[in-house]
Every structure is written in structure tokens, then in C-alpha cells.
Short mmCIF file of C-alpha atoms and ligand atoms in Angstrom, two decimals:
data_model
loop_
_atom_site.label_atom_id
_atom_site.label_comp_id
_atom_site.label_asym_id
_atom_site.label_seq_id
_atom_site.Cartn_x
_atom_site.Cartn_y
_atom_site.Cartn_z
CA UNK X 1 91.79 95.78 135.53
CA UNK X 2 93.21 94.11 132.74
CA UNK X 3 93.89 90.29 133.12
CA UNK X 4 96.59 89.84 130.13
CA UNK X 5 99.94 89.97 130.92
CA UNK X 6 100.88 91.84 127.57
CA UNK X 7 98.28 94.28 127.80
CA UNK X 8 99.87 95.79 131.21
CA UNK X 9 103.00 95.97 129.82
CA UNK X 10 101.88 97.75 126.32
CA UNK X 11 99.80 100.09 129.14
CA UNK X 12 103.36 100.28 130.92
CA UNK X 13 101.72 98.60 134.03
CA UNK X 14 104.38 95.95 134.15
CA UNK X 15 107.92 96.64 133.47
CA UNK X 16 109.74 95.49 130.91
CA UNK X 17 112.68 95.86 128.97
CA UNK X 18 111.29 98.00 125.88
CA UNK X 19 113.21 97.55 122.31
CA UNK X 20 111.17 99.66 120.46
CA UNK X 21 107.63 101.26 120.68
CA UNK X 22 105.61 102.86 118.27
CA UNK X 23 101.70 103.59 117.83
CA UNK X 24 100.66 99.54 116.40
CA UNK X 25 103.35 97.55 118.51
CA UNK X 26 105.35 97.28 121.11
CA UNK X 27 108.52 95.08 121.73
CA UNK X 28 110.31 93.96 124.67
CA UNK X 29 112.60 91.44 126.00
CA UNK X 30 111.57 87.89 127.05
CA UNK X 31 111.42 87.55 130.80
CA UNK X 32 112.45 84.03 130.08
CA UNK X 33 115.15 84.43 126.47
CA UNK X 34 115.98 81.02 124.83
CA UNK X 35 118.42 82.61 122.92
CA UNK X 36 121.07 85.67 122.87
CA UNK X 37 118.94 87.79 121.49
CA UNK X 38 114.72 87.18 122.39
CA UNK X 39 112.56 89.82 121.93
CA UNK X 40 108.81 89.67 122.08
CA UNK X 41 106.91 92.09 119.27
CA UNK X 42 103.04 92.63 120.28
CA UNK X 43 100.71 94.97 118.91
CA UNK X 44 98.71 97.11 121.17
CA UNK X 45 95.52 95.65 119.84
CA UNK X 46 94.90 92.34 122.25
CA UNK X 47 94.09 90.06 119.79
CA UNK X 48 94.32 86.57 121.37
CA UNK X 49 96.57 84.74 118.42
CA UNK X 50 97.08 84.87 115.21
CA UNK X 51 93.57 82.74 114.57
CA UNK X 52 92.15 85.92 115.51
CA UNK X 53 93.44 88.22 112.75
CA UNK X 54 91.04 89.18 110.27
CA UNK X 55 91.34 90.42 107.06
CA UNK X 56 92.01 94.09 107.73
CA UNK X 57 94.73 92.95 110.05
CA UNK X 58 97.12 92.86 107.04
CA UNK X 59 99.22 95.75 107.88
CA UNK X 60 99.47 95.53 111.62
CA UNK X 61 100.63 91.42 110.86
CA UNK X 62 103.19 92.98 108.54
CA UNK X 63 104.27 95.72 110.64
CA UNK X 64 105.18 93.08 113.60
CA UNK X 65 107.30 91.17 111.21
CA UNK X 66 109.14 94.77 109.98
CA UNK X 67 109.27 95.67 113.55
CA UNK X 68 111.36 92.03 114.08
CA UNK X 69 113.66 92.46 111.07
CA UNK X 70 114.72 96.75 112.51
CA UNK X 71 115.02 94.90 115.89
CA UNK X 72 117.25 92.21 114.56
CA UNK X 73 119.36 94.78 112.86
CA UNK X 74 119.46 96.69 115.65
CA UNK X 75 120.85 93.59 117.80
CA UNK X 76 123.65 92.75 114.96
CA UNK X 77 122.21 89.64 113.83
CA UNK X 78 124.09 90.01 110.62
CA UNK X 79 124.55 85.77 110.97
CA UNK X 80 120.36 85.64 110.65
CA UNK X 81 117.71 85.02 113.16
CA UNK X 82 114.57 83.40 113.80
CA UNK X 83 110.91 85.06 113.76
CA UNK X 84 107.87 82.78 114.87
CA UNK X 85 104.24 83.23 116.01
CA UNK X 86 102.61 79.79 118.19
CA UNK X 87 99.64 79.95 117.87
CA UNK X 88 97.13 77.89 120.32
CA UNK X 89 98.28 74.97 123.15
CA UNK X 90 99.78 72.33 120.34
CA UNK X 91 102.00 75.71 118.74
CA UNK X 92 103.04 76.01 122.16
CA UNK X 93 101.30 79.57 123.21
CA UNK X 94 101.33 80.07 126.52
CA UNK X 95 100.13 83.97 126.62
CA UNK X 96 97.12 84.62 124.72
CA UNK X 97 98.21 87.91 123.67
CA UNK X 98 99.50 87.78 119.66
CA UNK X 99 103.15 88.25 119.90
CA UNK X 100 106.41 87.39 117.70
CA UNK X 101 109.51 86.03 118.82
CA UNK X 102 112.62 87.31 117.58
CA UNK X 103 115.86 84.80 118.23
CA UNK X 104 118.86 85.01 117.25
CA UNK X 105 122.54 85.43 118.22
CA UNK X 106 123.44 81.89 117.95
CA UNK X 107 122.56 78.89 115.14
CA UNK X 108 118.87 78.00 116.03
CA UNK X 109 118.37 73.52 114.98
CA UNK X 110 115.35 72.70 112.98
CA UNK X 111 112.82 71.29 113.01
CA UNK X 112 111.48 72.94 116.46
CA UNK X 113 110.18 70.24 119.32
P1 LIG F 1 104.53 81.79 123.90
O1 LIG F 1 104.95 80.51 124.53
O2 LIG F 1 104.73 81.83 122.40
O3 LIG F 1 103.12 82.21 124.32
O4 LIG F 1 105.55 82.88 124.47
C1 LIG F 1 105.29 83.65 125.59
C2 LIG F 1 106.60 84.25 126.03
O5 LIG F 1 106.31 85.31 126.91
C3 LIG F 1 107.52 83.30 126.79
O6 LIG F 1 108.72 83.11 126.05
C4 LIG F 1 107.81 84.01 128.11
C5 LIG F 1 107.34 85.42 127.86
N1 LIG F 1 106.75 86.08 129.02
C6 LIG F 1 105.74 85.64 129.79
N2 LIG F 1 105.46 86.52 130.76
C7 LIG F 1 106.31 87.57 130.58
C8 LIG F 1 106.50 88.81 131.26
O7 LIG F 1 105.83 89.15 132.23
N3 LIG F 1 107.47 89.63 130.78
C9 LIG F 1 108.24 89.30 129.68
N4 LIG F 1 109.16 90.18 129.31
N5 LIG F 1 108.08 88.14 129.01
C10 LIG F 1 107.12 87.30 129.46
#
């Protein structure tokens, strides 16, 4: 049985509210959204965080990000968006699963906390 939280709901294991699926990623909504619009893109590879992309991984890394931009056209975020990775405890990861955020759907401050 798997133990990460992303992998069972790639597998469909855990439900989740799916934005778009295809054979490298999957993306869904975030159980917990900090914004309008907050979707989650995750390829179906587990790779832990981005530290653990190789070289090789170039495609699926860019795919995520492609994946974020359809979704955010999909959503209407003609007024722009946010896409971020965190990456370990100080980025702020809390699922060790890679995954993008998508925000959007209202102004988003900078810098982050
Ligand atoms: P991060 O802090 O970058 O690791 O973001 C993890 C996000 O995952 C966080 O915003 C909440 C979301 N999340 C955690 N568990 C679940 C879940 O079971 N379902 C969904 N849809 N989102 C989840």
C-alpha cells in the first residue's frame, strides 16, 4: 500500500477533484485552496521534490508548468496567476510528492512569508 498521499490520488485511490489528466501528470484541486482558483499539478512519477529531478526530467518539469498555464486558461485567469514549487521544510513542503500550485483569481502580495 502506498504511503503518499498524491500517489493514491494519481492511482484514483483518494478522491479528488480532477482538472485535467493525461499520461505524465495529473491535476486536481487543493483540499485546502488559498486562493479562488488552487490547483495542484503532479506527475505520476513520485518524485519526492523538485531536488529530486534529474537531468532527463526536463520535459516532464516543463510539461507540469504547460499543464498550469492550459489550467489557468481554462479557469479565466485572464488578470494572471501564480505557479510555485516548495521545495523541502524551509520552502514550506508539506507533501513529499513534487507538485505545482496554480493560484490565481485574485491579486496574490509579494514577497511570500
Ligand atoms: P505544499 O505545502 O507545497 O507541500 O502543498 C501541499 C498542498 O497539498 C497543500 O496546499 C494542501 C494539499 N493537500 C494535502 N492533502 C491533500 C489531499 O488529500 N487532497 C487535496 N486535494 N489536496 C491536498
Amino acid at each position: 500500500m502506498s504511503t503518499c498521499i498524491f500517489c493514491d490520488i494519481v492511482e484514483g485511490k483518494i478522491p479528488s477533484e480532477i482538472a485535467h489528466e493525461d499520461h505524465l501528470a495529473v491535476a486536481f484541486h487543493d483540499v485546502s485552496p488559498k486562493a479562488p482558483t488552487h490547483v495542484l499539478v503532479v506527475p505520476r512519477e513520485h518524485l519526492e521534490d523538485l531536488d529530486a529531478a534529474q537531468p532527463g526530467h526536463e520535459s516532464l518539469l516543463g510539461h507540469l508548468i504547460l499543464v498550469a498555464k492550459e489550467i489557468a486558461t481554462k479557469e479565466g485567469l485572464a488578470d494572471g496567476y501564480r505557479v510555485v514549487v516548495n521545495c523541502g521544510s524551509d520552502g514550506g513542503q508539506t507533501v513529499d510528492h513534487l507538485h505545482v500550485h496554480l493560484l490565481g483569481g485574485r491579486p496574490l502580495s509579494w514577497p511570500p512569508g
